[in-house]
PDB file of C-alpha atoms in Angstrom:
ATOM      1  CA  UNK A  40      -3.366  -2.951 -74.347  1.00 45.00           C
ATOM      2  CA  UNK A  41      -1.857   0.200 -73.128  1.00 47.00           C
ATOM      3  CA  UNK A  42       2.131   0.474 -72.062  1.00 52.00           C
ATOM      4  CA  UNK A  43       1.792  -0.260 -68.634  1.00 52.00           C
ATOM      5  CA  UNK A  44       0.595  -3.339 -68.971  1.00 61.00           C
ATOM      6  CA  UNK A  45       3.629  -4.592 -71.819  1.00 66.00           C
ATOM      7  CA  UNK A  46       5.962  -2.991 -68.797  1.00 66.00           C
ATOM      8  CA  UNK A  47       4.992  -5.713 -66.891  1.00 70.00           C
ATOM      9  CA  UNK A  48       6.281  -8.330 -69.417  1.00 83.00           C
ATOM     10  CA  UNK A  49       8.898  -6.832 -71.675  1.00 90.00           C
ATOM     11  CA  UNK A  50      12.100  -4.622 -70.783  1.00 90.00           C
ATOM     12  CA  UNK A  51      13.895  -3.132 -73.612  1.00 94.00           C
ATOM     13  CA  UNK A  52      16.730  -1.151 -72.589  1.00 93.00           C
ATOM     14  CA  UNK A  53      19.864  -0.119 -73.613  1.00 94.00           C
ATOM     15  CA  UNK A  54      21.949  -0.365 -70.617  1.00 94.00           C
ATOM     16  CA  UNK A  55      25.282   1.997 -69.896  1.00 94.00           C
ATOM     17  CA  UNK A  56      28.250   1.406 -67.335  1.00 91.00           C
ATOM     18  CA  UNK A  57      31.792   2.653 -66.294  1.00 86.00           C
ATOM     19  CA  UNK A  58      34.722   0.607 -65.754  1.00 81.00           C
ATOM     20  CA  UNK A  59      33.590  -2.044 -63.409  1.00 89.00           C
ATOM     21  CA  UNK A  60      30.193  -3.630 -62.378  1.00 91.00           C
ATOM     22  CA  UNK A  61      28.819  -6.391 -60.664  1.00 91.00           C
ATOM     23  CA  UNK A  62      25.003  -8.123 -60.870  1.00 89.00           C
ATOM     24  CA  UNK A  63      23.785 -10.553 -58.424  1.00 87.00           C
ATOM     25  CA  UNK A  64      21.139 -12.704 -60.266  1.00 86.00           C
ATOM     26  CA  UNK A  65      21.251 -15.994 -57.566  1.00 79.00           C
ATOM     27  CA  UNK A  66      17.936 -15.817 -57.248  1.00 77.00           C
ATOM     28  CA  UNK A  67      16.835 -16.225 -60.840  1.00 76.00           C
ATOM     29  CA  UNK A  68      15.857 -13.654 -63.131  1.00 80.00           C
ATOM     30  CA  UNK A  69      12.282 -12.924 -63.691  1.00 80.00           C
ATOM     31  CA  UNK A  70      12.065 -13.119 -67.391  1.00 87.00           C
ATOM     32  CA  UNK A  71      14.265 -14.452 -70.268  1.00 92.00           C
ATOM     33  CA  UNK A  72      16.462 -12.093 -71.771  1.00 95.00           C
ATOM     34  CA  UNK A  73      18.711 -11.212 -75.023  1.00 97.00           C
ATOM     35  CA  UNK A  74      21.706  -9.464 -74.590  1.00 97.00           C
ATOM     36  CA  UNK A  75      23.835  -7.515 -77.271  1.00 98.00           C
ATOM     37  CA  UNK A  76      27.386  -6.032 -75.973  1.00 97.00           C
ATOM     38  CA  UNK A  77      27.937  -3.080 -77.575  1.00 96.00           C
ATOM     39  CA  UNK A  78      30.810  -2.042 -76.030  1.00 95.00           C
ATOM     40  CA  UNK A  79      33.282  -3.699 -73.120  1.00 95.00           C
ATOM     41  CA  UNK A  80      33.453  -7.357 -71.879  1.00 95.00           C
ATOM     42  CA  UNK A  81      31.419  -9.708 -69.480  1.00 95.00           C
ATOM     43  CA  UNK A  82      31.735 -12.832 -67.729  1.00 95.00           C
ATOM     44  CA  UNK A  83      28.355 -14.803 -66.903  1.00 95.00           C
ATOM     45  CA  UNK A  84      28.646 -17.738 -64.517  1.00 90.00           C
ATOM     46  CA  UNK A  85      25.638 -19.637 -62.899  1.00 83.00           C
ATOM     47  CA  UNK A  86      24.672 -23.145 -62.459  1.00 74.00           C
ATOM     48  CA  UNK A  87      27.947 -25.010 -63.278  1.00 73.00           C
ATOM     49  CA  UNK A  88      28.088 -22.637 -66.916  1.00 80.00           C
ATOM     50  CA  UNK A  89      30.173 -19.853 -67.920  1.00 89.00           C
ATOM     51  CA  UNK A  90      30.000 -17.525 -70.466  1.00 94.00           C
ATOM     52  CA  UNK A  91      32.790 -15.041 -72.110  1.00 95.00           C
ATOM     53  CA  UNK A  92      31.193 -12.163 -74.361  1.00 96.00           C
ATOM     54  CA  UNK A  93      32.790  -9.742 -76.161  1.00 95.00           C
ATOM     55  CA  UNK A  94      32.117  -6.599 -78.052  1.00 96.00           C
ATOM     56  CA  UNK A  95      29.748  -7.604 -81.402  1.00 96.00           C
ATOM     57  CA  UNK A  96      28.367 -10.511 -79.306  1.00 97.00           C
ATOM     58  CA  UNK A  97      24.931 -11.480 -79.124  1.00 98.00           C
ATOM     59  CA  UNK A  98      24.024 -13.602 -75.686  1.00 98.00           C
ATOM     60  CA  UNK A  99      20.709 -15.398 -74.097  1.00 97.00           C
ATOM     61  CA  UNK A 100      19.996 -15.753 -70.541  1.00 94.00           C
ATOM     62  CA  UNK A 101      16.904 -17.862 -69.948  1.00 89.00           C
ATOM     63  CA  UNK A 102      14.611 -17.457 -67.259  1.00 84.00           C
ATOM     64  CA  UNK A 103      14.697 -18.153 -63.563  1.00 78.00           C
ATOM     65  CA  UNK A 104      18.286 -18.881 -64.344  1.00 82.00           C
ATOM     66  CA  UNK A 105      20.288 -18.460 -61.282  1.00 81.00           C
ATOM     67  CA  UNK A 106      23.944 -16.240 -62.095  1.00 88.00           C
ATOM     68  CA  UNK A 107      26.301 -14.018 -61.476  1.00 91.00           C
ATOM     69  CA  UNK A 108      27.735 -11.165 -63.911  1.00 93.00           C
ATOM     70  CA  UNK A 109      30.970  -9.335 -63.951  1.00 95.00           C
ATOM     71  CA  UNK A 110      31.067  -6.402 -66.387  1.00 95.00           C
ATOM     72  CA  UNK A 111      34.440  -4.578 -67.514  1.00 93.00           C
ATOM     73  CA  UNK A 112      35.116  -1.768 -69.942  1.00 91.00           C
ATOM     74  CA  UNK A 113      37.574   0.751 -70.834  1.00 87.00           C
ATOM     75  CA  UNK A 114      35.867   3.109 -69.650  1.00 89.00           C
ATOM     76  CA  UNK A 115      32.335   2.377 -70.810  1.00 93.00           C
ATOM     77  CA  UNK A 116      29.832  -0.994 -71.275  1.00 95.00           C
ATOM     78  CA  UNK A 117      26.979  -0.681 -73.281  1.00 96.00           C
ATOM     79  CA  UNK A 118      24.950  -3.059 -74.012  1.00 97.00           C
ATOM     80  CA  UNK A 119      21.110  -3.476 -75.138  1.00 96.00           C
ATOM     81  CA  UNK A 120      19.567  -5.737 -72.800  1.00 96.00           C
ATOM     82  CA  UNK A 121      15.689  -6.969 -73.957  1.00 96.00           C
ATOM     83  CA  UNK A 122      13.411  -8.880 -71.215  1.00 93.00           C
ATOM     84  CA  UNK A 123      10.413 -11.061 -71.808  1.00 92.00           C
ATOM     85  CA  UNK A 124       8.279 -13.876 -69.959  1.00 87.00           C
ATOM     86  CA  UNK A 125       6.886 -15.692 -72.841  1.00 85.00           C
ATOM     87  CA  UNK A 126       9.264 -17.761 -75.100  1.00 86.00           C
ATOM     88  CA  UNK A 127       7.600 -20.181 -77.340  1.00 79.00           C
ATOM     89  CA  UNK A 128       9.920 -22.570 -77.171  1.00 68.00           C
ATOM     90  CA  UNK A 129       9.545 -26.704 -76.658  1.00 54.00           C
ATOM     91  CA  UNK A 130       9.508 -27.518 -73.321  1.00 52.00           C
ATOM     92  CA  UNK A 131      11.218 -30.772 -74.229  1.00 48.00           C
ATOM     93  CA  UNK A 132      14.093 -28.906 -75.738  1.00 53.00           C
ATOM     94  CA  UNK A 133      15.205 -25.596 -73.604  1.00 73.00           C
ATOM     95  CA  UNK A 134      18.076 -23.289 -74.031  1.00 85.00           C
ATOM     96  CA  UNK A 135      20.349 -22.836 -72.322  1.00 87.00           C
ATOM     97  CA  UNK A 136      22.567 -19.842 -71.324  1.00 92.00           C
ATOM     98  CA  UNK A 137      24.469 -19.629 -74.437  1.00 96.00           C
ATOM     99  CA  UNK A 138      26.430 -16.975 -77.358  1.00 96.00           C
ATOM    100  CA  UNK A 139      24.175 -17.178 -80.540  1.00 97.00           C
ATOM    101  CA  UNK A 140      25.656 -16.735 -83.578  1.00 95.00           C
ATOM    102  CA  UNK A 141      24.568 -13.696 -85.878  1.00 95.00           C
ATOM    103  CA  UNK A 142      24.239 -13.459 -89.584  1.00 95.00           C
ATOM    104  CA  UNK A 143      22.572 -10.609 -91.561  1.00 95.00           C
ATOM    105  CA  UNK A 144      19.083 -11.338 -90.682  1.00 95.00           C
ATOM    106  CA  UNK A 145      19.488 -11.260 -86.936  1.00 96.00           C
ATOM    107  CA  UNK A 146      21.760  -7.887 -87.154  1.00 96.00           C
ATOM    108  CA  UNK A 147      18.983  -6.445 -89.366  1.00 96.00           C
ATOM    109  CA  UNK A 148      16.123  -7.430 -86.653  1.00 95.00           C
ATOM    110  CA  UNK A 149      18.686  -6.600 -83.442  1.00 96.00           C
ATOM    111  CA  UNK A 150      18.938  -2.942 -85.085  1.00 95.00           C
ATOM    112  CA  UNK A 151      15.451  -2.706 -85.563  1.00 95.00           C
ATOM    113  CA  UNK A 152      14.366  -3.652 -82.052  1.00 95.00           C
ATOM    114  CA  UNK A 153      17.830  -1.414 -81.392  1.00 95.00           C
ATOM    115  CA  UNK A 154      16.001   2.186 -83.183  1.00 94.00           C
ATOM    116  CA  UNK A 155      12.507   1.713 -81.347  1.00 90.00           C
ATOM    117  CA  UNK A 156      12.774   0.347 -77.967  1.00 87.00           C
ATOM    118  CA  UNK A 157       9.415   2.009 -76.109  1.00 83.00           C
ATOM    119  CA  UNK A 158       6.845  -1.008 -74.421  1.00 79.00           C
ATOM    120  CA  UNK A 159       4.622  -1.086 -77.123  1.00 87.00           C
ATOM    121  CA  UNK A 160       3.398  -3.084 -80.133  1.00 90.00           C
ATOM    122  CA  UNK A 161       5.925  -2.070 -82.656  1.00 91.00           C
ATOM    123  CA  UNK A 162       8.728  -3.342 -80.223  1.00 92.00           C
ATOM    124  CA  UNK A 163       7.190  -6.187 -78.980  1.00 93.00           C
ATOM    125  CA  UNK A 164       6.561  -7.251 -83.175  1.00 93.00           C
ATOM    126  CA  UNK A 165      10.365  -6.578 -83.294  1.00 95.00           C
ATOM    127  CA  UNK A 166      11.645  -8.462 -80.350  1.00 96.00           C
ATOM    128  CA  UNK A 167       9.934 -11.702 -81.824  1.00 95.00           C
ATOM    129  CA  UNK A 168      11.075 -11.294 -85.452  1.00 96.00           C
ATOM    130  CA  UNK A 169      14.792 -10.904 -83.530  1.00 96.00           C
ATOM    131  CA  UNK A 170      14.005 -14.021 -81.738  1.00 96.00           C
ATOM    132  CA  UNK A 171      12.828 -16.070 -84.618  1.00 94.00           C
ATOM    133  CA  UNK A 172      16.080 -14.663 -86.741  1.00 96.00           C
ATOM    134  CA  UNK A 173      17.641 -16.082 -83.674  1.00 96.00           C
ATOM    135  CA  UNK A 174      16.265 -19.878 -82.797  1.00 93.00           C
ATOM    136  CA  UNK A 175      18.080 -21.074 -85.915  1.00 92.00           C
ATOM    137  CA  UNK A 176      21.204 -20.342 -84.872  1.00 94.00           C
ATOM    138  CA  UNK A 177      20.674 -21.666 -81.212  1.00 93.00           C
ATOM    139  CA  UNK A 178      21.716 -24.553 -79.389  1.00 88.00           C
ATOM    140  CA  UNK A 179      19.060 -26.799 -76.913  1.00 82.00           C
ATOM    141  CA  UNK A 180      20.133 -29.503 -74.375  1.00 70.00           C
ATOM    142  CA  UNK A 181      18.818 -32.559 -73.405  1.00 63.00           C
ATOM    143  CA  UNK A 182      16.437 -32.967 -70.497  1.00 60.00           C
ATOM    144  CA  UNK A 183      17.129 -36.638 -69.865  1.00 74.00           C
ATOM    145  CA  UNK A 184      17.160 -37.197 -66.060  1.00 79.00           C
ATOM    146  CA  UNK A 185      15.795 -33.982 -65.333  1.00 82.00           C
ATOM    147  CA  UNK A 186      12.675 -35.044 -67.915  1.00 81.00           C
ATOM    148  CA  UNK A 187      11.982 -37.850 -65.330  1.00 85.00           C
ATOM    149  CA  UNK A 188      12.607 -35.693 -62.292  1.00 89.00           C
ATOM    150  CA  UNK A 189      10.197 -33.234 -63.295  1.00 89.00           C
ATOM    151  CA  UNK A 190       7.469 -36.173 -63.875  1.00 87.00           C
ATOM    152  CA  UNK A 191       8.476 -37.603 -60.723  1.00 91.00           C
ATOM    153  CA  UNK A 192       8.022 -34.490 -59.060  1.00 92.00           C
ATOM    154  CA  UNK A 193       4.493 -33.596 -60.276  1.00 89.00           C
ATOM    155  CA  UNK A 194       3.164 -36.715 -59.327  1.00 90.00           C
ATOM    156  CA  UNK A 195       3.983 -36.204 -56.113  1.00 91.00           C
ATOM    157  CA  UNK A 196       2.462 -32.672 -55.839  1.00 91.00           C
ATOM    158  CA  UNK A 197      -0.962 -34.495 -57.657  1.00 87.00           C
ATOM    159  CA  UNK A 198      -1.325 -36.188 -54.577  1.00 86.00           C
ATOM    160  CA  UNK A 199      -0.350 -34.309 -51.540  1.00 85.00           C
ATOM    161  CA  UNK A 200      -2.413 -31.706 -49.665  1.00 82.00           C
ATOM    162  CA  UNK A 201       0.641 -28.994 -49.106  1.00 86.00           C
ATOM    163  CA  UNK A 202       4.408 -28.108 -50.556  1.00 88.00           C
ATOM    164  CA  UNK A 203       7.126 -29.185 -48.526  1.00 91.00           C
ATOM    165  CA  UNK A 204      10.140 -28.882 -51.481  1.00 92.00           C
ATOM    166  CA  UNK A 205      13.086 -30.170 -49.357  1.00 92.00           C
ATOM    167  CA  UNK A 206      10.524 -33.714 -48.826  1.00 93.00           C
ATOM    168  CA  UNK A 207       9.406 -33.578 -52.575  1.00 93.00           C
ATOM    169  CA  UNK A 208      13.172 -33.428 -53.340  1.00 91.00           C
ATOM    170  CA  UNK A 209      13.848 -36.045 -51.023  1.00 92.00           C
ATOM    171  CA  UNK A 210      11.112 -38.072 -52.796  1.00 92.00           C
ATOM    172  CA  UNK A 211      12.658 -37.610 -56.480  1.00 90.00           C
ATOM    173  CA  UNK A 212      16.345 -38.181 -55.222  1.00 89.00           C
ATOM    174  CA  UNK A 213      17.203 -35.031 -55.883  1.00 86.00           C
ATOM    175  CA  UNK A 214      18.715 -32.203 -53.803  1.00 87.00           C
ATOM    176  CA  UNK A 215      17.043 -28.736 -53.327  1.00 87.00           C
ATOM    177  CA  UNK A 216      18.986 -26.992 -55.824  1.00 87.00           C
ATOM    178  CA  UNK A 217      18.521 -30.173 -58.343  1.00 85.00           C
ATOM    179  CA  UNK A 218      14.924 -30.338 -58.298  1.00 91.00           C
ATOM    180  CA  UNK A 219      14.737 -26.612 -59.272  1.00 90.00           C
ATOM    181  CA  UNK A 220      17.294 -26.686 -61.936  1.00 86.00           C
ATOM    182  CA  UNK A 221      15.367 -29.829 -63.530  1.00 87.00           C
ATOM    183  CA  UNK A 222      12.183 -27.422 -63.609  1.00 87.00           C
ATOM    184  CA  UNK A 223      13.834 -24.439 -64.920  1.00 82.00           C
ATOM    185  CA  UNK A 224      15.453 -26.767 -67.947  1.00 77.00           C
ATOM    186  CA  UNK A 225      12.046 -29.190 -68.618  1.00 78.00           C
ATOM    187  CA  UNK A 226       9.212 -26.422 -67.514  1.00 78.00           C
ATOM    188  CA  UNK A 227      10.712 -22.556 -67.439  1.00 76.00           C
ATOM    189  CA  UNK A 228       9.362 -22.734 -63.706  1.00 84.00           C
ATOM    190  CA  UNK A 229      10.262 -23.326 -60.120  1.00 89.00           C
ATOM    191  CA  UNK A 230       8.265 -25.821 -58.502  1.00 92.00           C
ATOM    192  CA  UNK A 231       6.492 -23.582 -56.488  1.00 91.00           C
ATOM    193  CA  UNK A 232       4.882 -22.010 -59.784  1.00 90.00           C
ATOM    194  CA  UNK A 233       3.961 -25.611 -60.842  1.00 89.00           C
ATOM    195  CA  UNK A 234       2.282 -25.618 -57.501  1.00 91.00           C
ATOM    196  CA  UNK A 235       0.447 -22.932 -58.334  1.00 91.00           C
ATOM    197  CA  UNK A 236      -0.504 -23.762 -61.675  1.00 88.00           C
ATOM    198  CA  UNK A 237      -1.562 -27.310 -60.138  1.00 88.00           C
ATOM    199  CA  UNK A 238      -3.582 -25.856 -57.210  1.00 90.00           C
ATOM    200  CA  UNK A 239      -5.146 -23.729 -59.319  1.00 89.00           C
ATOM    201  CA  UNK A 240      -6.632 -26.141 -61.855  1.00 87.00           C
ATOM    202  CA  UNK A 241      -8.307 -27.440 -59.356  1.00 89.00           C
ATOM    203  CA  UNK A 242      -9.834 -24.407 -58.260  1.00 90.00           C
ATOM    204  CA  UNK A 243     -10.989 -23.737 -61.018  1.00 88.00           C
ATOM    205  CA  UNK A 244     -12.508 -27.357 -61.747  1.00 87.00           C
ATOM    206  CA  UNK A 245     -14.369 -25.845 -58.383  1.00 90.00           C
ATOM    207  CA  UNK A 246     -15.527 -22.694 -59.209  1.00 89.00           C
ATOM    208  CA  UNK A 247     -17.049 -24.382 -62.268  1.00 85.00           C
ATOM    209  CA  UNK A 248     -18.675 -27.207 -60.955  1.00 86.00           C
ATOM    210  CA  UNK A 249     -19.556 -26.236 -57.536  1.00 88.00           C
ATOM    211  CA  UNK A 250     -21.084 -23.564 -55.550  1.00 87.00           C
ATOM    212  CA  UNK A 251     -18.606 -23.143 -52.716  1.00 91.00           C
ATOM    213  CA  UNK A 252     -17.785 -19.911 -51.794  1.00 92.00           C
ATOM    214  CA  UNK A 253     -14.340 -18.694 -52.730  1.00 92.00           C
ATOM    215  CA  UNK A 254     -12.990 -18.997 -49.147  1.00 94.00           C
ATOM    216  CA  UNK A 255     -14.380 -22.033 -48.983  1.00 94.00           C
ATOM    217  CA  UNK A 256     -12.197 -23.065 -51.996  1.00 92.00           C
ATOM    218  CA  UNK A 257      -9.298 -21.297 -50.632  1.00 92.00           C
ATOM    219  CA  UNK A 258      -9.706 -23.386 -46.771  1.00 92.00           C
ATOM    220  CA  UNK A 259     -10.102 -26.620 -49.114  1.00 90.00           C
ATOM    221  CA  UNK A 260      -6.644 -26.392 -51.035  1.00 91.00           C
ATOM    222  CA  UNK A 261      -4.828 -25.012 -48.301  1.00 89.00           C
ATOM    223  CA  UNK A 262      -4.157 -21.625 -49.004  1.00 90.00           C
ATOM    224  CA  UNK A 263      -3.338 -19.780 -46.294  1.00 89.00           C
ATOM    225  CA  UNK A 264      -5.658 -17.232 -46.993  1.00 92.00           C
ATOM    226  CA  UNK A 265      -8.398 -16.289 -49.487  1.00 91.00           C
ATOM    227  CA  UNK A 266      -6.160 -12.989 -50.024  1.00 93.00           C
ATOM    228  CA  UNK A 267      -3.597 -15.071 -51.144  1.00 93.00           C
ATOM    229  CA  UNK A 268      -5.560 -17.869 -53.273  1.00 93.00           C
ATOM    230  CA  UNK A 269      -7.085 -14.775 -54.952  1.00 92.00           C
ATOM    231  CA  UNK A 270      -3.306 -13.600 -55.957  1.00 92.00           C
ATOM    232  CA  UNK A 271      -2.555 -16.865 -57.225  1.00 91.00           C
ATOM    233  CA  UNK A 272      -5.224 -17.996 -58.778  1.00 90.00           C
ATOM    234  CA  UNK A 273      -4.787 -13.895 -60.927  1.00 89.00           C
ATOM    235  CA  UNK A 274      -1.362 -14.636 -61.376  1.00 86.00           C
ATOM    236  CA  UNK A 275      -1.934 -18.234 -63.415  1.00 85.00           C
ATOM    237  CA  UNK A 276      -4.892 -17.310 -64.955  1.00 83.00           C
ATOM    238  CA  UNK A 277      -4.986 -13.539 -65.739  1.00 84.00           C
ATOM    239  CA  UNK A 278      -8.271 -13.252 -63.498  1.00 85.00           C
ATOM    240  CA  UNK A 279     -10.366 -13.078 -60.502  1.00 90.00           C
ATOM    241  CA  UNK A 280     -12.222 -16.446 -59.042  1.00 90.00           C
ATOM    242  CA  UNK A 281     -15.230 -14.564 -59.341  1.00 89.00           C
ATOM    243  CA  UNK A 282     -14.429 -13.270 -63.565  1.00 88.00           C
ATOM    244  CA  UNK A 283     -13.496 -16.873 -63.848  1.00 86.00           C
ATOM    245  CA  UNK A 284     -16.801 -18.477 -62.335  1.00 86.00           C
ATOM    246  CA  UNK A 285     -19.262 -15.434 -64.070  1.00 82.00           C
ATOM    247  CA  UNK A 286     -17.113 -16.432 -67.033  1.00 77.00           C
ATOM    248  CA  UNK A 287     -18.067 -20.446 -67.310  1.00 65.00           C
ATOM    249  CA  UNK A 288     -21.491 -19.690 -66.330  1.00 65.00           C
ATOM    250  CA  UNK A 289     -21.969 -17.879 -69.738  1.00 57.00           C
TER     251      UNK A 289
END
């Protein structure tokens, strides 16, 4: 796999500031990211949490959270910043935003994901050691209500024929920005993705066992298009309707 493809998944960067800086994140960041504040201070806040970091500290932001980020330093903030969509973490246990503690074997794989940070194999090896030096020392919350929200929820997409998420929020009791905070903590998606990845399955439970054509399939779900079922269906399953059916006929 060549850099440009890691690029797509991983950003390791080692980000510099003066004074004073702002970052609008409301709409949920794309992957999950560690955070090490080399210099300067920051204030996270998002989703009813806040978070104080100082120089030394070492910080996770999962994905699709939804935040805001106030940066300060006298004059400069640096701070290595390291993104990436795949955590292997429990879905029944998530973490949250939170300060992890360090101890010699996290500072010893921060450093060495600190001295190499190109979008390749070396860094990506280096980003997971950091991570499993890290999931020791951090804390998970309880899904609880959001547990049953989130099985509520996908129920109610098994059986209907198209998305409305204000009347599948309505149907789990929830509000808007409930029903996506419950997926974020129980699944690491919105419910749109779940959508997808529901949709999907059963596209591919018709490519399989079916001959219909792939606009046919497309008409059948509800896409709005066969463009568009063919970008889905890519971006759940890392192919094309076509590789997937040539693939299950082998």
């Amino acid at each position: 796999m060549y850099t440009a493809d890691f690029s797509q998944h991983f950003v390791f960067r080692l980000v510099s500031l003066r004074e004073h800086h702002y970052n609008d994140a409301r709409r949920g960041n794309s992957c999950h990211y560690i955070g090490f504040l080399r210099r300067g201070s920051a204030r996270i806040v998002g989703e009813g949490r806040e978070l104080m970091l100082r120089e030394g500290e070492l910080f996770y932001i999962p994905k699709d959270f939804s935040y805001e980020s106030f940066w300060r330093g006298s004059p400069d903030i640096v701070f290595d910043s390291y993104g990436f969509s795949y955590f292997p973490r429990p879905t029944e246990a998530p973490y949250p935003l939170q300060r992890v503690e360090t101890d010699g074997a996290v500072m010893a794989a921060l450093e060495a994901l600190a001295a190499h940070r190109a979008s390749d194999c070396r860094a990506i090896g280096n980003l997971y050691l950091l991570l499993d030096a890290m999931l020791p020392h951090m804390k998970t919350e309880s899904t609880g209500s959001a547990q049953r929200t989130v099985e509520t929820a996908v129920a109610y997409m098994q059986e209907c024929t198209s998305l409305s998420v204000p009347a599948m929020a309505r149907h789990c009791g929830v509000s808007e920005s409930g029903l996506y905070a419950a997926f974020r903590k129980v699944r690491g998606c919105t419910p749109v993705e779940m959508w997808h990845r529901i949709r999907t399955a059963r596209a591919a439970e018709l490519l399989e066992c079916t001959d219909l054509s792939v606009e046919e399939i497309a008409s059948r779900l509800n896409f709005c298009s066969a463009s568009y079922f063919r970008r889905v269906f890519g971006r759940v399953t890392g192919m094309s309707p076509r590789d997937f059916r040539n693939r299950s006929k082998m």
